[in-house]
């Protein structure tokens, strides 16, 4: 399942989506909100998205993965809106017959998502706010 | 031609509310990019500025239509 939501992400429920009798390996990546960045204290994050294109790009990642690896199922869920320290921002779950492909596909999914999916993160710091990666 | 352009993230802070109606000379993605960089110099300081047309990343030579859904895509930072 591919989903963008303002709701809390349920890691167990998302992992269960990819369980498959043909698969012995499930790899799950969980991205959470860190309380500091470059030595500065972060109070919370805000994520904005261009949802229609983001869903399209996430579907492309899932299609690419199924072309490259014998992956049976893949789920990508991403939070948007305000997210607090320690909360889950993204969950990617991948199932395949063997673990090696599941690890590789899951890493490819998060790396590609960070490069191509139109989602933007604003960090709220003790002394200001900044759109992440916008400027050199 | 007059284009309705969706803005996200830092581009809203540089240009203004989304969507923006932007009138350009010419009709390609490059013409829109040139217009934006000429009028909003802060855009040239960004790490990257992609333009999406109808939910796809667009190349500079793509021909635009007034009915297209156009969006500015500053550096993404999901995950």
XYZ file of C-alpha atoms in Angstrom:
215
model
C 0.000 0.000 0.000
C 1.185 3.521 -0.812
C -0.153 6.209 1.489
C 0.415 9.783 2.674
C -1.358 10.673 5.877
C -1.535 13.103 8.782
C -2.284 10.188 11.114
C 0.132 8.283 13.359
C 1.842 5.406 11.525
C 1.311 1.889 12.932
C 4.531 -0.064 12.289
C 2.917 -3.443 13.032
C -0.053 -2.854 10.777
C 2.196 -1.716 7.921
C 4.507 -4.719 8.383
C 1.475 -7.025 8.296
C 0.455 -5.585 4.917
C 3.441 -7.220 3.231
C 3.363 -10.644 4.922
C 3.039 -13.249 2.186
C 3.173 -17.045 2.261
C 5.777 -17.033 -0.547
C 8.107 -14.729 1.403
C 10.576 -15.640 4.113
C 12.126 -12.191 4.474
C 10.548 -8.908 5.433
C 12.645 -5.781 5.780
C 11.150 -2.716 7.447
C 12.673 0.754 7.474
C 11.345 3.171 10.071
C 12.297 6.844 9.985
C 11.657 8.884 13.121
C 12.053 12.506 14.203
C 15.427 13.256 15.812
C 15.709 15.814 18.620
C 18.776 17.547 17.208
C 20.386 18.481 13.897
C 23.926 19.764 13.379
C 24.217 20.452 17.093
C 20.957 22.398 17.279
C 17.944 21.344 19.293
C 14.883 20.464 17.214
C 11.465 21.039 18.787
C 9.310 19.427 16.058
C 9.034 18.995 12.292
C 6.495 19.972 9.661
C 6.121 18.042 6.411
C 4.449 19.438 3.320
C 3.674 17.446 0.175
C 2.496 17.741 -3.400
C 0.311 14.754 -2.782
C -0.798 13.657 -6.253
C 2.762 13.695 -7.576
C 4.180 12.179 -4.387
C 1.823 9.202 -4.665
C 2.781 8.837 -8.329
C 6.520 8.893 -7.512
C 6.060 6.412 -4.662
C 4.216 4.065 -7.029
C 7.136 4.386 -9.471
C 9.534 3.301 -6.709
C 7.366 0.242 -6.009
C 7.265 -0.643 -9.725
C 11.034 -0.228 -10.107
C 11.646 -2.479 -7.117
C 9.457 -5.209 -8.556
C 11.422 -4.999 -11.813
C 14.798 -5.225 -10.069
C 14.166 -7.746 -7.270
C 11.846 -10.719 -6.698
C 9.852 -8.650 -4.221
C 6.328 -9.821 -3.538
C 4.829 -6.857 -1.675
C 5.889 -3.350 -0.736
C 4.263 -0.718 1.431
C 5.349 2.898 1.712
C 3.627 5.163 4.237
C 4.693 8.774 4.909
C 3.444 11.257 7.485
C 2.759 14.897 6.653
C 1.799 17.867 8.807
C 3.287 18.440 12.252
C 5.300 15.524 13.641
C 6.772 15.468 17.154
C 10.175 14.241 18.384
C 10.347 10.437 18.461
C 7.306 9.986 16.239
C 7.441 7.885 13.095
C 7.672 9.808 9.803
C 8.053 7.040 7.260
C 7.634 3.263 7.197
C 8.737 1.140 4.248
C 8.067 -2.611 4.374
C 9.266 -5.029 1.713
C 8.760 -8.783 1.492
C 10.652 -11.220 -0.705
C 11.406 -14.953 -0.697
C 14.879 -14.318 0.802
C 16.285 -11.633 3.082
C 19.062 -10.291 0.826
C 16.646 -8.929 -1.770
C 14.374 -7.510 0.918
C 17.279 -5.554 2.479
C 18.461 -4.247 -0.899
C 15.000 -3.269 -2.101
C 14.140 -1.523 1.158
C 17.342 0.524 1.083
C 16.699 1.440 -2.554
C 13.171 2.526 -1.616
C 14.180 4.947 1.150
C 17.182 6.318 -0.783
C 15.047 6.935 -3.886
C 12.193 8.413 -1.874
C 14.554 10.981 -0.384
C 15.693 11.979 -3.886
C 12.499 12.023 -5.932
C 9.305 12.170 -3.888
C 7.952 15.719 -3.495
C 7.791 15.964 0.274
C 9.423 18.840 2.136
C 10.606 18.941 5.742
C 10.721 22.089 7.833
C 12.756 21.878 11.012
C 11.611 23.948 13.950
C 14.600 24.770 16.124
C 14.866 26.543 19.453
C 16.056 29.632 17.587
C 14.302 29.534 14.224
C 12.950 27.390 11.436
C 14.447 26.075 8.219
C 13.365 24.148 5.113
C 15.794 21.211 5.086
C 18.256 20.945 2.152
C 16.802 24.011 0.412
C 20.063 25.993 0.393
C 23.699 24.818 0.112
C 1.100 32.815 -21.916
C -0.514 32.740 -18.467
C 0.304 29.778 -16.243
C -1.053 28.710 -12.883
C 1.905 27.485 -10.871
C 1.701 25.514 -7.621
C 4.322 26.433 -5.028
C 5.682 24.287 -2.217
C 8.092 24.633 0.687
C 10.685 27.368 0.406
C 9.358 28.602 -2.956
C 6.220 29.907 -1.196
C 8.444 31.998 1.065
C 10.320 33.385 -1.935
C 7.421 33.984 -4.341
C 4.193 34.059 -2.325
C 0.959 32.143 -1.928
C 0.175 29.053 -3.999
C -1.037 28.903 -6.727
C 0.533 31.879 -8.489
C -0.568 33.101 -11.882
C 2.621 33.758 -13.828
C 2.763 35.297 -17.275
C 5.774 34.325 -19.382
C 7.222 35.165 -22.763
C 7.645 31.892 -24.621
C 6.125 28.520 -24.034
C 8.647 26.029 -22.718
C 9.724 24.910 -19.263
C 12.992 26.769 -19.863
C 11.077 29.994 -20.561
C 9.218 29.587 -17.255
C 12.491 28.818 -15.422
C 14.204 31.884 -16.944
C 11.249 34.099 -16.009
C 11.304 32.851 -12.412
C 15.075 33.221 -11.990
C 14.975 36.736 -13.473
C 12.158 37.849 -11.188
C 12.982 36.011 -7.971
C 16.753 36.034 -7.578
C 16.617 34.012 -4.323
C 15.531 30.985 -6.378
C 19.006 30.782 -7.902
C 20.444 30.209 -4.413
C 18.514 26.953 -3.957
C 20.270 23.600 -4.198
C 17.964 22.722 -7.086
C 14.715 23.844 -8.661
C 12.787 21.262 -10.625
C 9.589 21.972 -12.497
C 6.824 19.371 -12.638
C 4.171 19.337 -15.339
C 1.083 17.177 -14.800
C 2.743 15.304 -11.919
C 5.945 14.458 -13.822
C 9.399 16.022 -13.576
C 9.766 18.068 -16.787
C 12.762 18.737 -19.017
C 13.611 22.266 -20.164
C 12.385 21.725 -23.731
C 8.868 20.575 -22.800
C 6.145 22.730 -24.366
C 3.692 24.155 -21.835
C -0.057 24.649 -22.209
C -2.174 27.013 -20.123
C -4.221 24.008 -18.963
C -1.179 22.151 -17.563
C -0.799 21.553 -13.835
C 2.589 23.100 -13.174
C 4.508 22.957 -9.890
C 7.834 24.236 -8.636
C 9.772 21.506 -6.836
C 12.507 22.868 -4.556
C 14.949 20.306 -3.058
C 12.867 17.502 -1.574
C 13.520 16.335 1.995
C 11.149 13.527 2.848
C 11.972 10.360 4.724
